[in-house]
Amino acid sequence: MSDSQLTPEQQDRANRLEWFRAARFGMFIHWGLYSQLGRHEWVMNRERIPIAEYEKLAKSWKPKPNAAREWAKLAKKAGMRYMVMTTKHHEGFCLFDSKLTDYTAVKLGPKRDLVAEYVEAARAEGLKVGFYYSMMDWHHPDGAACKTDENARKRFIDYIHGQVRELCTIYGPINIMWYDVSWPLNAIEWESARLNAMVRELQPGIIINDRSQLPEDFGTPEGHITPEKDGRAWESCMTFNDSWGYTPIDTNYKTAWQVVSMLRTVAAGSGNLLLNIGPTPEGDVPPICKRELLKVGKWLDQNGAAVYDATDPMHQEWMITGAFTRKDNTVYYHVNRWPGTQLGIGGIQNKVLSARLLNGAKVKCTQVEDRLILKGLPAEAPDKLATVIAIEVDGVPDQRLGLGHVLIEGDNWPL
Ligand code: JFZ
């Protein structure tokens, strides 16, 4: 659809989303009282820790000053373009300066506005700023009662809407409102339409995710990378290990190779990757995450064109050596399992005009019908994370293999 066919409302959304669609890669940060226990951000619920006992964590939390500066610098180096931090997770503790509760970082242990530090740090690196805000609240007395008691619901709505108002007024322009878990109410009971109208009035340029039970600006598939339908903007959020909050006993960390592969997948589907770090209670980034993120950043420095700018999906078949992104008539083949001096790609339906390593030499190739062979490649992978080969073709790129040794009409992998 060309821009001229959009309704004014659709055009506004397209304008708001412009930076987001180009951003591709962001840093998610889960940081809260749970970071001190180091057993996942759901520890209060999973271990049934009584509120009074859990509250002690609010007094003992002493993060180092301005930890967020280190995160923002790391995000920038990793090639990320925005950040989203937990301003309040399900535990109910507010990292921001809420006047609606005493359970805040300003009034208790840290004695500082951790959200203010985060906003300043992100802006200093030129990164867009997002606020994660959990609607579910295990600490507020009405957090569960709101489901069955109308007075409790009214009080709780005032609290949640009031805090979102605070987040939208204290910190200047905010780029993303990232709601999470809206248990136990539905969109009508949450008065989500009114909530989001208020957010947009206070923050005209903001984009809002779909977790207040209204679709708003973008979808948030979680733990998997699946494009939304009809060109709707989307962002997959992913853990680095298998926990969001700091969990040193969970050592199943993703590697830079995996992150690069995820970036390719989101790029091919015109989406974003929001990759999480769970800092220590002090605010340090686990060294493994730092190390892998720096590798990803170096790779993006070299190969950004195949990820930030190459967005359009094409029809492509699975290959064991790699996968495509594309821009116009150029396909970028991200080779993450290097086959040696020769690389075969079947099923390309276009005439290949040229091939070159994204960061280097032209590559010799022969094309016989739908068999393309790239020759004279280095024996070892030039880049172990993924070597990108830019292949220019004579029309809209398309790859069809089907299941047989020849392609027949309507032959597609059975779903
Ligand atoms: C939620 C939180 O419970 C979790 O702690 C973390 O903050 C994460 C980002 O969001 O978990 C979810 C939310 C949505 C889905 C799954 C887990 N989902 O839609 O499948």
XYZ file of N, CA and C in Angstrom, residues 176-342:
501
model
N 8.688 4.606 23.898
C 7.875 3.374 23.894
C 7.204 3.162 25.251
N 5.921 2.861 25.224
C 5.250 2.376 26.426
C 5.054 0.875 26.252
N 5.769 0.132 27.079
C 5.811 -1.332 26.939
C 5.096 -1.961 28.132
N 3.763 -2.082 28.003
C 2.994 -2.716 29.085
C 3.328 -4.192 29.147
N 3.103 -4.756 30.336
C 3.190 -6.216 30.429
C 2.100 -6.739 31.346
N 2.015 -8.032 31.369
C 0.968 -8.848 32.011
C -0.200 -8.051 32.623
N -1.364 -8.239 32.041
C -2.533 -7.475 32.453
C -3.506 -8.327 33.282
N -3.000 -9.377 33.898
C -3.799 -10.136 34.866
C -4.213 -9.200 35.994
N -5.411 -9.266 36.554
C -6.475 -10.240 36.281
C -7.662 -9.643 35.515
N -7.511 -8.459 34.940
C -8.672 -7.791 34.347
C -8.660 -7.931 32.824
N -9.764 -7.544 32.195
C -9.784 -7.454 30.726
C -9.687 -5.985 30.310
N -9.626 -5.750 29.012
C -9.368 -4.384 28.510
C -10.435 -3.396 28.966
N -11.687 -3.874 29.068
C -12.779 -2.989 29.514
C -12.547 -2.640 30.986
N -12.251 -3.661 31.786
C -12.068 -3.432 33.229
C -10.824 -2.578 33.521
N -9.803 -2.766 32.706
C -8.601 -1.930 32.870
C -8.831 -0.502 32.376
N -9.889 -0.343 31.565
C -10.137 0.944 30.890
C -8.913 1.302 30.041
N -8.473 0.290 29.297
C -7.237 0.432 28.519
C -7.344 1.500 27.436
N -8.525 1.654 26.837
C -8.667 2.662 25.774
C -8.447 4.057 26.362
N -9.027 4.282 27.533
C -8.849 5.586 28.196
C -7.389 5.763 28.626
N -6.803 4.699 29.126
C -5.400 4.731 29.556
C -4.494 5.157 28.390
N -4.694 4.516 27.252
C -3.805 4.787 26.117
C -4.085 6.134 25.461
N -5.343 6.582 25.541
C -5.647 7.931 25.035
C -4.886 8.951 25.882
N -4.829 8.713 27.187
C -4.081 9.616 28.077
C -2.590 9.599 27.720
N -2.058 8.398 27.504
C -0.635 8.279 27.158
C -0.344 9.082 25.898
N -1.188 8.943 24.894
C -0.933 9.642 23.627
C -1.086 11.147 23.760
N -1.975 11.567 24.669
C -2.118 13.007 24.867
C -0.863 13.579 25.528
N -0.330 12.834 26.497
C 0.855 13.319 27.222
C 2.138 13.153 26.416
N 2.149 12.133 25.546
C 3.362 11.781 24.794
C 2.966 11.555 23.332
N 2.775 12.625 22.584
C 2.214 12.496 21.224
C 3.003 11.558 20.303
N 4.298 11.448 20.471
C 5.068 10.631 19.523
C 5.246 9.185 19.953
N 4.727 8.832 21.109
C 5.050 7.523 21.708
C 4.445 6.367 20.902
N 5.104 5.218 20.938
C 4.466 4.007 20.405
C 4.157 3.083 21.581
N 3.056 2.345 21.439
C 2.518 1.546 22.551
C 2.411 0.096 22.095
N 2.812 -0.830 22.944
C 2.727 -2.249 22.567
C 1.311 -2.796 22.792
N 1.175 -4.097 22.584
C -0.169 -4.700 22.577
C -0.527 -5.402 23.888
N 0.182 -5.107 24.967
C -0.060 -5.894 26.175
C -0.979 -5.234 27.205
N -1.738 -4.191 26.764
C -2.829 -3.709 27.618
C -4.133 -4.292 27.078
N -3.986 -5.356 26.260
C -5.104 -6.062 25.634
C -5.766 -5.272 24.510
N -5.087 -4.243 24.031
C -5.505 -3.556 22.806
C -4.330 -3.631 21.845
N -4.596 -3.726 20.537
C -3.478 -3.947 19.605
C -2.490 -2.778 19.520
N -2.988 -1.537 19.583
C -2.135 -0.342 19.529
C -1.112 -0.410 18.382
N 0.182 -0.054 18.656
C 1.101 0.166 17.529
C 1.890 -1.055 17.077
N 2.229 -1.952 17.997
C 3.056 -3.080 17.561
C 2.809 -4.339 18.386
N 3.064 -5.479 17.744
C 2.881 -6.783 18.376
C 4.158 -7.232 19.074
N 4.009 -8.136 20.052
C 5.162 -8.562 20.858
C 5.226 -10.086 20.991
N 5.478 -10.793 19.884
C 5.672 -12.234 20.021
C 6.832 -12.470 20.993
N 6.671 -13.439 21.861
C 7.685 -13.611 22.907
C 8.281 -15.008 22.874
N 9.616 -15.052 22.894
C 10.300 -16.344 22.913
C 10.320 -17.014 21.554
N 9.722 -16.374 20.563
C 9.781 -16.921 19.204
C 9.788 -15.735 18.246
N 10.195 -15.984 17.015
C 10.301 -14.891 16.049
C 9.290 -15.122 14.939
N 8.149 -14.475 15.065
C 7.091 -14.671 14.075
C 6.547 -13.319 13.644
N 6.662 -12.998 12.361
C 6.128 -11.716 11.903
C 4.626 -11.599 12.137
N 4.159 -10.380 12.400
C 2.729 -10.106 12.487
C 2.148 -10.065 11.068
N 0.837 -10.152 10.984
C 0.191 -10.153 9.661
C -0.003 -8.727 9.128
N -0.179 -8.632 7.820
C -0.552 -7.398 7.132
C 0.393 -6.231 7.397
N 1.670 -6.538 7.529
C 2.651 -5.463 7.639
C 2.659 -4.748 8.973
N 1.939 -5.282 9.968
C 1.926 -4.639 11.287
C 3.326 -4.728 11.921
N 3.697 -3.644 12.602
C 5.028 -3.620 13.234
C 5.090 -4.645 14.366
N 6.265 -5.230 14.568
C 6.400 -6.239 15.631
C 7.826 -6.282 16.158
N 7.917 -6.843 17.335
C 9.202 -6.938 18.026
C 9.179 -8.225 18.847
N 10.169 -9.070 18.612
C 10.301 -10.280 19.436
C 11.193 -9.951 20.613
N 10.743 -10.291 21.824
C 11.643 -10.106 22.954
C 12.198 -11.470 23.347
N 13.467 -11.466 23.691
C 14.174 -12.718 23.958
C 15.042 -12.571 25.200
N 15.108 -13.642 25.964
C 16.041 -13.694 27.087
C 17.439 -14.013 26.558
N 18.455 -13.670 27.340
C 19.830 -14.046 26.968
C 20.091 -15.485 27.428
N 19.770 -15.753 28.706
C 19.731 -17.163 29.150
C 18.253 -17.556 29.108
N 17.687 -18.152 30.139
C 16.259 -18.461 30.100
C 15.471 -17.694 31.159
N 16.082 -16.639 31.681
C 15.423 -15.814 32.695
C 15.567 -14.360 32.285
N 14.647 -13.526 32.737
C 14.744 -12.086 32.433
C 15.528 -11.383 33.532
N 15.159 -11.646 34.781
C 15.904 -11.061 35.894
C 17.213 -11.812 36.110
N 18.152 -11.157 36.799
C 19.482 -11.748 37.057
C 19.346 -13.127 37.709
N 19.901 -14.135 37.062
C 19.784 -15.520 37.553
C 21.071 -16.274 37.247
N 22.084 -16.089 38.115
C 23.398 -16.674 37.812
C 23.389 -18.204 37.744
N 22.384 -18.857 38.357
C 22.334 -20.329 38.268
C 21.815 -20.780 36.904
N 21.315 -19.847 36.114
C 20.807 -20.166 34.775
C 21.906 -19.774 33.779
N 22.673 -20.775 33.347
C 23.886 -20.476 32.557
C 23.714 -20.777 31.075
N 22.477 -20.980 30.660
C 22.213 -21.351 29.273
C 22.174 -20.110 28.373
N 23.306 -19.434 28.267
C 23.349 -18.176 27.525
C 23.371 -18.387 26.013
N 22.702 -17.480 25.297
C 22.805 -17.495 23.844
C 24.181 -16.961 23.442
N 24.650 -17.432 22.305
C 25.946 -16.983 21.808
C 25.739 -15.864 20.782
N 26.838 -15.168 20.472
C 26.769 -14.129 19.438
C 26.273 -14.732 18.128
N 26.670 -15.956 17.848
C 26.227 -16.639 16.619
C 24.699 -16.734 16.589
N 24.120 -17.109 17.730
C 22.654 -17.218 17.795
C 21.979 -15.855 17.670
N 22.569 -14.841 18.294
C 21.968 -13.508 18.237
C 22.000 -12.983 16.797
N 23.133 -13.197 16.124
C 23.249 -12.756 14.724
C 22.201 -13.474 13.862
N 22.001 -14.740 14.150
C 20.997 -15.495 13.406
C 19.583 -14.963 13.694
N 19.322 -14.604 14.936
C 18.007 -14.018 15.265
C 17.822 -12.668 14.571
N 18.908 -11.904 14.503
C 18.817 -10.601 13.837
C 18.482 -10.773 12.362
N 19.090 -11.786 11.756
C 18.766 -12.047 10.358
C 17.291 -12.405 10.208
N 16.795 -13.222 11.116
C 15.398 -13.664 11.031
C 14.424 -12.499 11.230
N 14.682 -11.653 12.212
C 13.762 -10.514 12.390
C 13.856 -9.565 11.197
N 15.061 -9.358 10.684
C 15.216 -8.451 9.532
C 14.413 -8.976 8.340
N 14.497 -10.273 8.092
C 13.784 -10.853 6.949
C 12.278 -10.696 7.109
N 11.799 -10.592 8.336
C 10.369 -10.401 8.576
C 10.015 -8.965 8.901
N 10.940 -8.028 8.639
C 10.730 -6.597 8.914
C 10.361 -6.330 10.370
N 10.935 -7.079 11.283
C 10.629 -6.876 12.701
C 11.853 -6.457 13.488
N 11.698 -6.424 14.809
C 12.783 -6.028 15.701
C 13.093 -7.131 16.697
N 14.301 -7.079 17.232
C 14.702 -7.984 18.306
C 15.007 -7.153 19.548
N 14.289 -7.442 20.628
C 14.549 -6.792 21.907
C 15.198 -7.845 22.794
N 16.506 -7.715 22.942
C 17.281 -8.755 23.632
C 17.556 -8.328 25.067
N 17.246 -9.226 25.985
C 17.279 -8.869 27.402
C 18.641 -9.069 28.064
N 18.956 -8.159 28.987
C 20.021 -8.435 29.957
C 19.407 -8.316 31.358
N 19.870 -9.146 32.266
C 19.441 -9.058 33.663
C 20.642 -8.638 34.486
N 20.822 -7.337 34.738
C 21.995 -6.900 35.505
C 21.962 -7.441 36.933
N 23.143 -7.514 37.546
C 23.261 -7.903 38.960
C 22.571 -6.825 39.796
N 22.328 -7.107 41.084
C 21.706 -6.060 41.911
C 22.512 -4.760 41.901
N 23.822 -4.858 41.831
C 24.665 -3.648 41.776
C 24.454 -2.907 40.459
N 24.112 -3.649 39.410
C 23.903 -3.020 38.107
C 24.930 -3.436 37.071
N 25.719 -4.472 37.398
C 26.710 -4.944 36.421
C 26.057 -5.900 35.428
N 26.505 -5.814 34.189
C 26.012 -6.726 33.159
C 26.820 -8.024 33.275
N 26.150 -9.192 33.304
C 26.917 -10.446 33.360
C 27.974 -10.476 32.251
N 29.231 -10.818 32.597
C 30.344 -10.739 31.639
C 30.089 -11.501 30.331
N 29.402 -12.620 30.401
C 29.150 -13.381 29.160
C 28.278 -12.569 28.199
N 27.275 -11.897 28.753
C 26.391 -11.088 27.898
C 27.198 -9.961 27.256
N 28.038 -9.341 28.066
C 28.863 -8.236 27.563
C 29.731 -8.726 26.406
N 30.409 -9.833 26.648
C 31.333 -10.380 25.643
C 30.602 -10.704 24.341
N 29.467 -11.378 24.452
C 28.745 -11.779 23.229
C 28.153 -10.557 22.521
N 27.655 -9.602 23.303
C 27.068 -8.400 22.681
C 28.122 -7.595 21.921
N 29.330 -7.544 22.464
C 30.386 -6.803 21.760
C 30.733 -7.491 20.434
N 30.688 -8.824 20.428
C 30.932 -9.549 19.166
C 29.830 -9.220 18.152
N 28.592 -9.172 18.637
C 27.472 -8.857 17.743
C 27.657 -7.447 17.168
N 28.081 -6.531 18.033
C 28.274 -5.149 17.590
C 29.325 -5.035 16.503
N 30.402 -5.786 16.691
C 31.467 -5.774 15.681
C 30.940 -6.322 14.355
N 30.166 -7.375 14.456
C 29.588 -7.980 13.253
C 28.644 -7.004 12.549
N 27.834 -6.293 13.356
C 26.903 -5.326 12.757
C 27.639 -4.157 12.113
N 28.772 -3.766 12.698
C 29.584 -2.704 12.078
C 29.926 -3.074 10.650
N 30.256 -4.335 10.450
C 30.663 -4.809 9.123
C 29.482 -5.128 8.219
N 28.406 -5.633 8.830
C 27.328 -6.235 8.037
C 25.973 -5.562 8.205
N 26.000 -4.359 8.774
C 24.747 -3.651 9.060
C 23.817 -3.539 7.855
N 24.386 -3.353 6.681
C 23.547 -3.163 5.483
C 22.612 -4.346 5.261
N 23.045 -5.527 5.670
C 22.228 -6.732 5.448
C 21.202 -6.942 6.557
N 21.217 -6.063 7.556
C 20.299 -6.233 8.681
C 19.410 -4.998 8.894
N 20.022 -3.808 8.998
C 19.212 -2.609 9.249
C 18.433 -2.214 8.001
N 19.085 -2.282 6.859
C 18.471 -1.738 5.643
C 17.729 -2.794 4.839
N 18.155 -4.052 4.980
C 17.504 -5.107 4.216
C 16.331 -5.606 5.030
N 15.145 -5.314 4.560
C 13.999 -5.634 5.392
C 12.983 -6.526 4.679
N 12.825 -6.318 3.382
C 11.683 -6.937 2.709
C 11.771 -8.444 2.732
N 10.670 -9.077 3.118
C 10.676 -10.533 3.034
C 10.652 -10.973 1.576
N 11.242 -12.078 1.293
C 11.144 -12.685 -0.035
C 10.717 -14.124 0.211
N 10.300 -14.787 -0.844
C 10.054 -16.208 -0.663
C 11.408 -16.888 -0.614
N 11.661 -17.639 0.422
C 12.931 -18.359 0.507
C 12.718 -19.733 1.118
N 13.599 -20.634 0.762
C 13.521 -22.020 1.219
C 14.566 -22.239 2.306
N 14.393 -23.250 3.128
C 15.414 -23.496 4.149
C 16.684 -24.041 3.486
N 17.800 -23.595 4.001
C 19.115 -24.049 3.526
C 19.955 -24.305 4.779
N 20.821 -25.264 4.749
C 21.623 -25.525 5.943
C 22.811 -24.569 6.052
N 23.188 -23.953 4.922
C 24.356 -23.063 4.957
C 24.011 -21.638 5.388
N 22.729 -21.269 5.331
C 22.403 -19.898 5.691
C 20.993 -19.513 5.302
N 20.747 -18.203 5.251
C 19.417 -17.704 4.887
C 19.549 -16.264 4.389
N 18.458 -15.753 3.797
C 18.502 -14.457 3.113
C 17.836 -13.321 3.891
N 18.364 -12.126 3.662
C 17.563 -10.911 3.769
C 17.623 -10.297 2.381
N 16.849 -9.239 2.149
C 16.956 -8.643 0.824
C 16.583 -7.181 0.828
N 17.116 -6.480 -0.116
C 16.700 -5.106 -0.372
C 16.634 -4.930 -1.876
N 15.465 -4.523 -2.345
C 15.251 -4.369 -3.788
C 15.709 -5.640 -4.507
N 16.626 -5.470 -5.485
C 17.026 -6.642 -6.267
C 18.299 -7.306 -5.752
N 18.687 -6.934 -4.529
C 19.875 -7.573 -3.947
C 19.436 -8.491 -2.820
N 19.919 -9.719 -2.882
C 19.703 -10.602 -1.737
C 21.020 -10.724 -0.987
N 20.896 -10.759 0.323
C 22.069 -10.954 1.168
C 21.976 -12.357 1.724
N 22.910 -13.195 1.361
C 22.897 -14.558 1.895
C 23.830 -14.599 3.096
N 23.246 -14.829 4.268
C 24.021 -14.851 5.516
C 24.490 -16.294 5.721
N 25.749 -16.539 5.446
C 26.267 -17.910 5.549
C 26.795 -18.134 6.961
N 26.030 -18.872 7.764
C 26.499 -19.093 9.146
C 27.034 -20.516 9.365
N 26.954 -21.337 8.349
C 27.680 -22.637 8.383
C 28.459 -22.704 7.068
N 29.706 -22.365 7.168
C 30.530 -22.150 5.975
C 30.905 -23.486 5.328
N 30.590 -23.680 4.044
C 30.812 -24.984 3.432
C 32.206 -25.180 2.859
N 33.038 -24.150 2.787
C 34.353 -24.284 2.148
C 34.410 -23.446 0.879
N 35.239 -23.883 -0.061
C 35.538 -23.021 -1.219
C 34.372 -22.890 -2.201
N 33.393 -23.734 -2.055
C 32.281 -23.702 -3.012
C 30.948 -23.718 -2.264
